[in-house]
Coordinates of C-alpha atoms and ligand atoms in Angstrom, one line a residue:
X1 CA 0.0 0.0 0.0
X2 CA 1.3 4.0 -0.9
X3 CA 2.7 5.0 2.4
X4 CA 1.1 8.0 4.6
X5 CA 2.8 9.5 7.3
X6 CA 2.4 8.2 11.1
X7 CA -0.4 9.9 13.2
X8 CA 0.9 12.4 15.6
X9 CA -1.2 12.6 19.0
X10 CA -2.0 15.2 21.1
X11 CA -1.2 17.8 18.4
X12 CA -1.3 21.4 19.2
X13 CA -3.5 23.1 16.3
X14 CA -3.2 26.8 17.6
X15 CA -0.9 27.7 14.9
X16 CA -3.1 25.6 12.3
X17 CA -6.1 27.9 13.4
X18 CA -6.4 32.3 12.2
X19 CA -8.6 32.2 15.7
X20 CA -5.3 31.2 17.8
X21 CA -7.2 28.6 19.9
X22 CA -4.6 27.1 21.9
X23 CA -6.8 23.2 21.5
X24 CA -5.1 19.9 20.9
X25 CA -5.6 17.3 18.1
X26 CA -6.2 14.1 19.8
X27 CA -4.7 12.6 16.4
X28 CA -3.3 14.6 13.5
X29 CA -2.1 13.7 10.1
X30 CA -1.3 16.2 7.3
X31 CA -1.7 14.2 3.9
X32 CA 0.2 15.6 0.4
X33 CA -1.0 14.0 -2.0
X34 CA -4.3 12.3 -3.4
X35 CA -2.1 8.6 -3.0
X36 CA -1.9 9.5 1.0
X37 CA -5.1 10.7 1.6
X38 CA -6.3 7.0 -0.1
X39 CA -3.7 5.2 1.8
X40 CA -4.6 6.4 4.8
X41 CA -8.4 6.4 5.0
X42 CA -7.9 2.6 3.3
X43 CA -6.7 1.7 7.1
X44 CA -9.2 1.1 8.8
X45 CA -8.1 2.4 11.8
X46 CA -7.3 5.9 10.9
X47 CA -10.8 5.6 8.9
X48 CA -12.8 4.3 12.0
X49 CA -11.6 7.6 14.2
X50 CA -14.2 10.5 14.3
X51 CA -12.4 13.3 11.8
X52 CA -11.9 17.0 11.3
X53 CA -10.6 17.6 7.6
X54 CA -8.7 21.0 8.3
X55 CA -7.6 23.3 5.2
X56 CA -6.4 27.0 6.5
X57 CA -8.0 26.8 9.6
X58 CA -9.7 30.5 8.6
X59 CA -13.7 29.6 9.0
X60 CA -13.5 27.2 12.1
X61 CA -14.1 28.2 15.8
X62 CA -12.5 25.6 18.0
X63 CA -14.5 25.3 21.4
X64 CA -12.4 22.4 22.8
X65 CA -9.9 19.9 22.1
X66 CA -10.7 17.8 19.4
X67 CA -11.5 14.2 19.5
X68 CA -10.3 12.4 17.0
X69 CA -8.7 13.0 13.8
X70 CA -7.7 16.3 12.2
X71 CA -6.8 15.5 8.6
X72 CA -4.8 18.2 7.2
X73 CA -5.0 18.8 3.6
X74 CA -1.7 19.7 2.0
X75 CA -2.7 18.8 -1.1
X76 CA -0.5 20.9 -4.1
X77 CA -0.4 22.0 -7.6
X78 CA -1.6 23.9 -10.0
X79 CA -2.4 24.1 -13.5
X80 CA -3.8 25.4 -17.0
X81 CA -6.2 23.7 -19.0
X82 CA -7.1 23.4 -21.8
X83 CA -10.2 26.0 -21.8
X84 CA -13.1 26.1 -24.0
X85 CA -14.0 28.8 -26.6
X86 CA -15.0 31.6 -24.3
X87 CA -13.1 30.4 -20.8
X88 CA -9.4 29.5 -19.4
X89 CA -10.3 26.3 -17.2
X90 CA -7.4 26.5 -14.2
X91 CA -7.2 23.8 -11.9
X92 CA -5.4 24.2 -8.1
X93 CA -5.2 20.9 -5.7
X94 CA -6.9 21.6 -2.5
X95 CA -4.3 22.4 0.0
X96 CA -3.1 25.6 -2.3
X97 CA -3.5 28.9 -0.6
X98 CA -6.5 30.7 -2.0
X99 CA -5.2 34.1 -2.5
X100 CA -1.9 33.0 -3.7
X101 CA -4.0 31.2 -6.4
X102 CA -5.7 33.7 -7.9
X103 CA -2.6 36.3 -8.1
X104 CA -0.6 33.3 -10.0
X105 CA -4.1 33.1 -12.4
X106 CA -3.6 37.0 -12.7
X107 CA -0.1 36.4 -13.3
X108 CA -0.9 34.1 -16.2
X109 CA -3.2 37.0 -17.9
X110 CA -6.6 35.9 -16.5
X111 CA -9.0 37.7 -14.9
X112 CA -11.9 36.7 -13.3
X113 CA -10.7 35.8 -9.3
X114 CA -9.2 39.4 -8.5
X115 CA -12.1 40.8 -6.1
X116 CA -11.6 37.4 -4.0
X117 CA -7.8 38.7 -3.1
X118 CA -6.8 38.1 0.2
X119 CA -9.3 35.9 1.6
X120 CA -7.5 33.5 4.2
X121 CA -7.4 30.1 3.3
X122 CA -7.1 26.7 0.8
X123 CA -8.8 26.8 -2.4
X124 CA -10.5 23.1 -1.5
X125 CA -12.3 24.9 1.0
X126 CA -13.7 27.8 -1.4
X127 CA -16.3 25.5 -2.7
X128 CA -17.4 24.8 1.1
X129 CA -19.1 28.2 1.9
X130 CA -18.6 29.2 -1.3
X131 CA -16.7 32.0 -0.7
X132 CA -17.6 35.8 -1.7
X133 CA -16.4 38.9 -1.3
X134 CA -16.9 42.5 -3.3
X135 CA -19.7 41.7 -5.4
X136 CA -18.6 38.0 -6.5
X137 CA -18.7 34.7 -5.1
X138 CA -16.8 31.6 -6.2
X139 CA -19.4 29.7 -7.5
X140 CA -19.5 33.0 -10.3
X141 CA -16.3 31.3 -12.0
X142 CA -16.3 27.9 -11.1
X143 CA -16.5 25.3 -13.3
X144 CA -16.0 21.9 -11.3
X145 CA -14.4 19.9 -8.4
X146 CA -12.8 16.1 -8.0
X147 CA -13.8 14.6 -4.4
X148 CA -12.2 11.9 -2.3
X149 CA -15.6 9.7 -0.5
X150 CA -14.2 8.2 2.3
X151 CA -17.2 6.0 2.4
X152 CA -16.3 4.3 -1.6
X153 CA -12.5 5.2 -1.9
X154 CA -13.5 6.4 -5.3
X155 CA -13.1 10.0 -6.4
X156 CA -15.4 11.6 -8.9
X157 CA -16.3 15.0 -10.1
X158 CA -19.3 17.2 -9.1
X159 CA -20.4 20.8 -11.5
X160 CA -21.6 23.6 -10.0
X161 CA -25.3 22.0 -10.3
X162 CA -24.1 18.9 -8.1
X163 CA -22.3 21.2 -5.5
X164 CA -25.4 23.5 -5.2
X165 CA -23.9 26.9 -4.5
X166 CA -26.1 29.6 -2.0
X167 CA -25.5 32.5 0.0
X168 CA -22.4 31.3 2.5
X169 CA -23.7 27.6 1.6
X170 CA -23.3 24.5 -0.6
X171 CA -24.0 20.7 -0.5
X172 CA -20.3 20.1 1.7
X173 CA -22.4 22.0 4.6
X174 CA -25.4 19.5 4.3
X175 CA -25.9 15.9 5.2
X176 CA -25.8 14.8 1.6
X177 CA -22.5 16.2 1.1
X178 CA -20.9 15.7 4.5
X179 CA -17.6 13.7 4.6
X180 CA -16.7 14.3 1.1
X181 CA -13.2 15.8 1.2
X182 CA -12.5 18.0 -2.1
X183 CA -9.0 17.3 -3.6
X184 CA -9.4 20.1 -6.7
X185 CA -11.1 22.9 -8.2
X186 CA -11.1 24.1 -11.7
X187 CA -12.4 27.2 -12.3
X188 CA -13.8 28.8 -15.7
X189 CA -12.3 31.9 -15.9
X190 CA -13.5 34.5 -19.1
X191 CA -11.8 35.0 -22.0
X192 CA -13.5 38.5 -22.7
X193 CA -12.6 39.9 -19.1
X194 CA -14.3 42.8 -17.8
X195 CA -14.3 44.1 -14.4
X196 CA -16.6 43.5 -11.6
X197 CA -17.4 46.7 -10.4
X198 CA -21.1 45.4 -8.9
X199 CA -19.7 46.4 -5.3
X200 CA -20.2 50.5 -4.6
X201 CA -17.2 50.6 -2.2
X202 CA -15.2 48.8 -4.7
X203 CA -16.3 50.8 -8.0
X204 CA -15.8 54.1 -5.8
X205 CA -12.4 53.1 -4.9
X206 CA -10.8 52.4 -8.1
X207 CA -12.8 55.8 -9.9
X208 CA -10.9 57.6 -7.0
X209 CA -7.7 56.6 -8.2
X210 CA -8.7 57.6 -12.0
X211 CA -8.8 54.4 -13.8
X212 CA -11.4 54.6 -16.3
X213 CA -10.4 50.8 -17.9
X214 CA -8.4 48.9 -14.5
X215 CA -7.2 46.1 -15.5
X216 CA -7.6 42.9 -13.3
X217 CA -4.6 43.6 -11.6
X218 CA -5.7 46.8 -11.0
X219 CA -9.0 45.8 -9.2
X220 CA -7.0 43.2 -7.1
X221 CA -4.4 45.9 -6.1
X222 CA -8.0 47.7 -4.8
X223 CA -9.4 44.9 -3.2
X224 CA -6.3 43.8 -1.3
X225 CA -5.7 47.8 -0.2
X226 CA -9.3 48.0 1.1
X227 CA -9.0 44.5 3.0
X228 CA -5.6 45.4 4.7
X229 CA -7.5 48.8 6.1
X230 CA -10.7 47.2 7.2
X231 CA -10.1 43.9 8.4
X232 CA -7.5 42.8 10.8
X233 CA -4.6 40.8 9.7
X234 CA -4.7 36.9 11.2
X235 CA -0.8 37.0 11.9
X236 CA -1.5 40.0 14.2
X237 CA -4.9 39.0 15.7
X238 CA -6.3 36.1 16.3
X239 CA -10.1 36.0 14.0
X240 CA -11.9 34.0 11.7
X241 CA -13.3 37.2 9.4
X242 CA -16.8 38.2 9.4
X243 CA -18.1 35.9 12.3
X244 CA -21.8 36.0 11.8
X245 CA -23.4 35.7 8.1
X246 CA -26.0 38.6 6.9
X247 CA -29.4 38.0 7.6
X248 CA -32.0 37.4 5.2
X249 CA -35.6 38.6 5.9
X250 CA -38.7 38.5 4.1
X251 CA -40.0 42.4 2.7
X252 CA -42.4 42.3 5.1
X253 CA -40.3 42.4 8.1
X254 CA -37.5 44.7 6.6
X255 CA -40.5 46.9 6.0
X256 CA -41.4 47.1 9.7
X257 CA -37.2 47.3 10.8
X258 CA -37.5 50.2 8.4
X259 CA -40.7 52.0 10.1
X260 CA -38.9 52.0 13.2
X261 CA -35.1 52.1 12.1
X262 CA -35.3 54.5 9.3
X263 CA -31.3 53.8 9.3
X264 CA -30.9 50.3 8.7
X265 CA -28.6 48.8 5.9
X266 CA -30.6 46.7 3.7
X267 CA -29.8 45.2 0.2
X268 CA -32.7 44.1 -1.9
X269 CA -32.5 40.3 -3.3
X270 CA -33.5 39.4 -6.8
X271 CA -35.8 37.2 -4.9
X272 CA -37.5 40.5 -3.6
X273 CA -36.3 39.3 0.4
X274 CA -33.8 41.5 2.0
X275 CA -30.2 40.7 3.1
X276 CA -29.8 43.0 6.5
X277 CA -25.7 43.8 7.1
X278 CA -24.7 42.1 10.4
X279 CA -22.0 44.6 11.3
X280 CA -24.7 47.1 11.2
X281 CA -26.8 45.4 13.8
X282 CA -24.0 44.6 15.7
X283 CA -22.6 47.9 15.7
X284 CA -26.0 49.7 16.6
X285 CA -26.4 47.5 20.2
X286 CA -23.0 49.0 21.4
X287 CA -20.6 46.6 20.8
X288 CA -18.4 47.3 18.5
X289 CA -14.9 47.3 20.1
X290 CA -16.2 45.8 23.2
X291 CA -14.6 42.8 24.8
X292 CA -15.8 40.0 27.6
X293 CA -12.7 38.5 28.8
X294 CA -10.0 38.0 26.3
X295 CA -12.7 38.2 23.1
X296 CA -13.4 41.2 22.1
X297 CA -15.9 42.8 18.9
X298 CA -12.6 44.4 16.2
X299 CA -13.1 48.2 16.5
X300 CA -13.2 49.0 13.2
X301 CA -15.6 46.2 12.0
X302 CA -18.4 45.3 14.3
X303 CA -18.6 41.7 12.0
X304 CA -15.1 40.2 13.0
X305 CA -14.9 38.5 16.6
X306 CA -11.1 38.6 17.8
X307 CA -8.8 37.1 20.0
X308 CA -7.1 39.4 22.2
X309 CA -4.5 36.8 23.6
X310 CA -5.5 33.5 25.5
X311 CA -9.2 33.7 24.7
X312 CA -10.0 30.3 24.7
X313 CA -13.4 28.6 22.2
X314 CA -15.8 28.9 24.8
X315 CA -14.9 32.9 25.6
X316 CA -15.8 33.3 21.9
X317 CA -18.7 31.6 21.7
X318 CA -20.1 33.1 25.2
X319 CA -19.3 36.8 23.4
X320 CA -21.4 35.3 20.5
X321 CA -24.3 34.3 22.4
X322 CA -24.5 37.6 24.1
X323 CA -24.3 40.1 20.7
X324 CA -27.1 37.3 18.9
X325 CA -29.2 37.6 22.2
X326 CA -29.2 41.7 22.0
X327 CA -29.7 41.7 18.3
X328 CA -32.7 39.5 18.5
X329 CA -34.4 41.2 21.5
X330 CA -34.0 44.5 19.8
X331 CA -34.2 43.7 15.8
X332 CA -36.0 40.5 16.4
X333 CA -33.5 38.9 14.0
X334 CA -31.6 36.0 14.7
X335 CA -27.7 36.2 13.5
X336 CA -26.2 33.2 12.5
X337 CA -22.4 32.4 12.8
X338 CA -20.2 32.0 9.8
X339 CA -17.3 29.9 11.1
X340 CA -18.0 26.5 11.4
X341 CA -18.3 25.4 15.3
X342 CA -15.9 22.6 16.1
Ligands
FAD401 C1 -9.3 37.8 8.0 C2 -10.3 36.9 7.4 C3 -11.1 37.3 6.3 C4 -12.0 36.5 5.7 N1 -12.8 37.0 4.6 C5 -13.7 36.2 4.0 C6 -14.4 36.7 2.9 O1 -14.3 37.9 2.5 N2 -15.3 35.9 2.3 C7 -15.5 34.6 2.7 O2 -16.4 33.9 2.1 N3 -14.8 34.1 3.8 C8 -13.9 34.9 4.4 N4 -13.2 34.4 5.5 C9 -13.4 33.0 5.9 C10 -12.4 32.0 5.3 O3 -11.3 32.6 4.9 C11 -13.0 31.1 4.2 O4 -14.2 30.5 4.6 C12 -12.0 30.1 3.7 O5 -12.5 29.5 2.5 C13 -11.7 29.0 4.7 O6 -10.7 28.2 4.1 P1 -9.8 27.3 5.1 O7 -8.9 26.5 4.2 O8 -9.1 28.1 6.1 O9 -10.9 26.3 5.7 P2 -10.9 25.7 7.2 O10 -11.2 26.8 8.1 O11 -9.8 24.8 7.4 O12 -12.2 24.8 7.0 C14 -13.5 25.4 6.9 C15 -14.5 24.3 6.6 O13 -14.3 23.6 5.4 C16 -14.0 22.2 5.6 N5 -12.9 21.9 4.6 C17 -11.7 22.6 4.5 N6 -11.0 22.0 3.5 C18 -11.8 21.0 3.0 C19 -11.6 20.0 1.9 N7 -10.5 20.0 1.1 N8 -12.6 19.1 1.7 C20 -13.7 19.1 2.4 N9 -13.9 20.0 3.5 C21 -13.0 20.9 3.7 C22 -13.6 22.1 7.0 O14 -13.8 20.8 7.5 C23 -14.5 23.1 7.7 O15 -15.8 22.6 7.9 C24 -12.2 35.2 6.1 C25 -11.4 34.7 7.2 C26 -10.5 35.5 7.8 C27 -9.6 35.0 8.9

């Protein structure tokens, strides 16, 4: 059988986590390659222990140690294909860092990825929550993905149908697609770029500096310059990014937020429901830049929970509890975390 490296117990994951949780792996493998991963969950063993499959470590909140088996996937390489008429198809193995994925598809002349610059993590775990940011999300340029089913120890390929894509969401986050571990994505990037400028903050920003025509490169250099002011850096503070997702309500109920919060930030759906922003909410029942213990609210962005130094899961989630408990009582909304509770 392919070899796969020995299990390493007790493994400390707070450098394998943006939220600086100091929680141990009760068994840990990292696994390089698509022959390892296979090798490894062949054993039955290694396959019978309870698992955590671990890419960045950028959308999980770890509330304890974790039983069990944290499979890390390391997973690289990237590549062209060979495209189709109107798209470059570029493939990346799982364990590749996301944002230094799409500047090496900018590199090579293609547009399409720049406004998802600088999000944290692995570009197997971009399918997952389906990752958006400035006006585009990934399922906007994806084309397909090759999984590894544990259960079959076959791989096989799913569209963008098959992964069924929503706000924050997709099939990985539901039963039916639970325990399927991505190993590649290939994207569908266009041929005839032009920019995505959908996003005010984003279309204001580049007009600012004078750029009639940006190129991609351009609109990354934007979206990377905006990030870095607004959102604090994971090497200097520990976070997971926006921590709850934006709620969606029906017109009805935004219509009667409005009546008595002539102020609140709404955005229309094509659906005709309405996505409230979370940091707005937040921000309006005091807490931006508050802390309770060693978790605090970021100051400059009422959405992104923080580790101040030592905070442990638990003092994360109990700050979490209390900002969703004063939202609802006073919005009557329910906020729902992002991050994905461990
Ligand atoms: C500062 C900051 C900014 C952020 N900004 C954004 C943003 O703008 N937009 C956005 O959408 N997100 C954002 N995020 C969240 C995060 O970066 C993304 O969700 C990212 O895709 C997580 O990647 P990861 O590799 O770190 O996943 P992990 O945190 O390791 O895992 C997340 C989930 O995916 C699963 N998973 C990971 N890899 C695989 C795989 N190969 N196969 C199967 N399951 C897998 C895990 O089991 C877990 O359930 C931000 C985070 C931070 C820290």
């Amino acid at each position: 059988m392919y070899p796969y490296p020995a299990l390493q117990h007790q493994f400390p994951l707070q450098s394998l986590n943006t939220f600086r949780i100091a929680a141990r792996a009760q068994a840990y493998l990292r696994v390089e390659s698509l022959a390892q991963l296979r090798a490894a969950l062949a054993d039955p063993d290694v396959a019978a222990l309870p698992r955590l499959v671990l890419g960045g470590g950028s959308n999980v909140l770890l509330t304890g140690d974790v039983a069990g088996l944290v499979l890390h996937i390391a997973l690289a390489g990237r590549e062209v294909l060979a495209g189709d008429a109107d798209h470059h198809h570029v493939k990346a193995a799982a364990g590749e860092n996301w944002h230094d994925f799409v500047q090496w598809t900018l590199a090579q002349g293609m547009g399409g990825l720049e406004n998802l610059s600088l999000i944290p993590g692995t570009v197997g775990a971009a399918p997952i929550q389906n990752i958006g940011a400035y006006g585009a999300e990934t399922k906007d340029l994806f084309h397909s993905l090759t999984v590894f089913d544990p259960a079959t120890g076959q791989t096989r390929t799913m569209d963008a149908a098959a992964c069924r894509f929503g706000y924050r969401d997709s099939i990985f986050k539901h039963a039916a697609g639970q325990g399927l571990i991505i190993v590649d994505v290939t994207f569908a990037l266009p041929r005839a770029w032009q920019p995505n400028l959908r996003y005010a903050e984003l279309a204001q920003a580049v007009a600012e500096q004078g750029l009639a025509a940006p190129t991609a490169r351009q609109v990354a250099d934007t979206v990377i310059a905006i990030r870095r002011r607004k959102l604090p850096d994971p090497a200097e503070i520990g976070n997971a990014g926006s921590f709850f997702k934006n709620p969606v309500v029906d017109a009805a109920q935004c219509a009667d937020l409005l009546a008595r919060f002539p102020t609140l930030v709404h955005h229309r759906q094509p659906d005709g429901s309405e996505k409230l922003a979370a940091g707005w909410l937040i921000d309006q029942c005091g807490w931006k830049g508050r802390s309770l213990g060693a978790a605090g609210v970021y100051a400059k962005q009422a959405l992104v929970l923080v580790n101040h130094g030592g905070a442990t899961g638990a003092d994360v989630v109990r700050l979490a509890q209390a900002i969703q408990a004063d939202v609802q009582a006073r919005y009557g909304v329910r906020l729902e975390p992002e991050p994905v509770f461990v």
